[in-house]
Coordinates of C-alpha atoms in Angstrom, one line a residue:
M1290 CA 0.5 9.4 15.6
G1291 CA -3.0 11.5 15.6
L1292 CA -6.1 10.5 15.6
F1293 CA -6.1 7.2 14.2
S1294 CA -4.5 4.3 16.2
K1295 CA -2.4 1.2 14.5
K1296 CA -5.4 -0.8 15.8
E1297 CA -7.8 1.0 13.3
M1298 CA -5.5 1.7 10.4
N1299 CA -5.3 -2.3 10.7
V1300 CA -9.0 -3.3 10.7
A1301 CA -9.0 -0.8 8.0
A1302 CA -6.6 -1.9 5.6
K1303 CA -7.6 -5.4 6.1
A1304 CA -11.0 -4.5 5.1
F1305 CA -9.9 -2.7 1.9
W1306 CA -7.7 -5.4 1.1
A1307 CA -10.7 -8.3 1.2
W1308 CA -12.6 -5.8 -0.6
F1309 CA -10.0 -5.7 -3.4
A1310 CA -10.2 -9.2 -3.4
E1311 CA -13.4 -9.9 -3.9
Q1312 CA -13.5 -7.2 -7.1
E1313 CA -10.2 -8.2 -8.4
A1314 CA -12.0 -9.9 -11.4
W1315 CA -13.9 -6.4 -12.1
I1316 CA -10.9 -4.3 -11.4
L1317 CA -8.7 -5.9 -14.1
A1318 CA -11.9 -6.6 -16.5
N1319 CA -12.6 -2.7 -16.3
L1320 CA -8.9 -1.5 -16.1
G1321 CA -8.3 -1.0 -19.7
T1322 CA -11.5 0.4 -21.0
N1323 CA -13.3 1.7 -17.7
G1324 CA -10.3 2.9 -15.9
M1325 CA -12.3 5.7 -14.7
D1326 CA -14.8 3.2 -12.8
V1327 CA -11.8 1.5 -11.0
V1328 CA -10.4 4.7 -9.7
W1329 CA -13.4 5.5 -8.1
A1330 CA -14.5 2.0 -6.6
V1331 CA -10.8 1.7 -5.4
D1332 CA -10.6 5.6 -4.4
A1333 CA -13.8 4.7 -2.0
Q1334 CA -12.8 2.1 -0.6
I1335 CA -9.2 3.0 0.3
K1336 CA -10.2 6.8 1.7
P1337 CA -11.2 4.9 5.3
V1338 CA -7.6 3.8 5.4
F1339 CA -6.1 7.2 5.7
P1340 CA -9.1 8.8 7.2
Y1341 CA -7.1 12.2 8.2
F1342 CA -5.8 12.8 4.5
K1343 CA -8.4 15.3 3.6
K1344 CA -6.7 16.5 0.3
E1345 CA -7.2 13.6 -2.9
L1346 CA -5.6 9.9 -2.2
E1347 CA -3.3 9.1 -5.5
F1348 CA -2.6 5.9 -6.4
Q1349 CA -2.4 4.1 -9.7
L1350 CA -3.2 0.4 -11.2
G1351 CA -1.9 -1.2 -14.1
F1352 CA -1.0 -4.9 -14.9
N1353 CA 2.1 -5.8 -17.1
D1354 CA 3.6 -9.2 -17.7
G1355 CA 0.7 -11.2 -15.8
K1356 CA 1.6 -8.9 -12.7
G1357 CA -0.5 -5.9 -11.0
E1358 CA 0.9 -2.9 -9.9
F1359 CA -0.5 -1.0 -7.6
F1360 CA 1.3 2.0 -7.1
F1361 CA 0.7 4.5 -4.0
F1362 CA 2.1 8.1 -3.9
H1363 CA 2.6 9.6 -0.1
F1364 CA 4.7 13.1 -1.8
G1365 CA 6.9 12.5 1.2
N1366 CA 3.9 12.9 3.6
K1367 CA 5.6 11.1 6.6
Y1368 CA 2.0 9.7 7.9
L1369 CA 1.2 8.5 4.4
M1370 CA 4.4 6.8 4.2
R1371 CA 4.2 4.7 7.0
D1372 CA 0.7 3.8 6.9
G1373 CA 1.0 3.4 3.2
Q1374 CA 3.9 1.3 4.1
M1375 CA 1.2 -0.8 6.3
L1376 CA -1.0 -1.1 3.4
A1377 CA 1.2 -2.6 1.7
D1378 CA 2.4 -5.1 4.2
L1379 CA -0.7 -6.2 5.2
I1380 CA -1.5 -7.4 1.7
P1381 CA -3.2 -11.0 1.7
A1382 CA -0.7 -13.5 0.4
D1383 CA -3.1 -14.9 -2.3
L1384 CA -2.8 -11.0 -3.3
K1385 CA 0.5 -10.5 -3.2
A1386 CA 1.3 -13.4 -5.5
R1387 CA -0.5 -11.7 -8.2
W1388 CA 0.2 -7.5 -6.8
T1389 CA 3.2 -5.5 -5.6
V1390 CA 2.2 -2.6 -3.8
I1391 CA 4.8 0.2 -4.7
L1392 CA 5.2 3.2 -2.8
E1393 CA 6.1 6.4 -4.3
A1394 CA 6.7 10.2 -3.3

């Protein structure tokens, strides 16, 4: 599993979603106009969820037909795939009603 335990991953993922929920209005307000600000903010918060991955994490946010889409790219990396799925599984119910997490190679 590497140096990062499942428990640590759980804590980091839950912290990420708590931050995301708190910032959701700001994220939505800035997605279309200040997209890079949103990317940098999300990037800073998501990196602790995947501390073993030293390259840039890639993700994309979109909002279509009243539903948010959070694409997470794992590039076939088995650890990113596994932990990306865990991140997706840990999305709180209230956010899940508005956002879909999509894992992509």
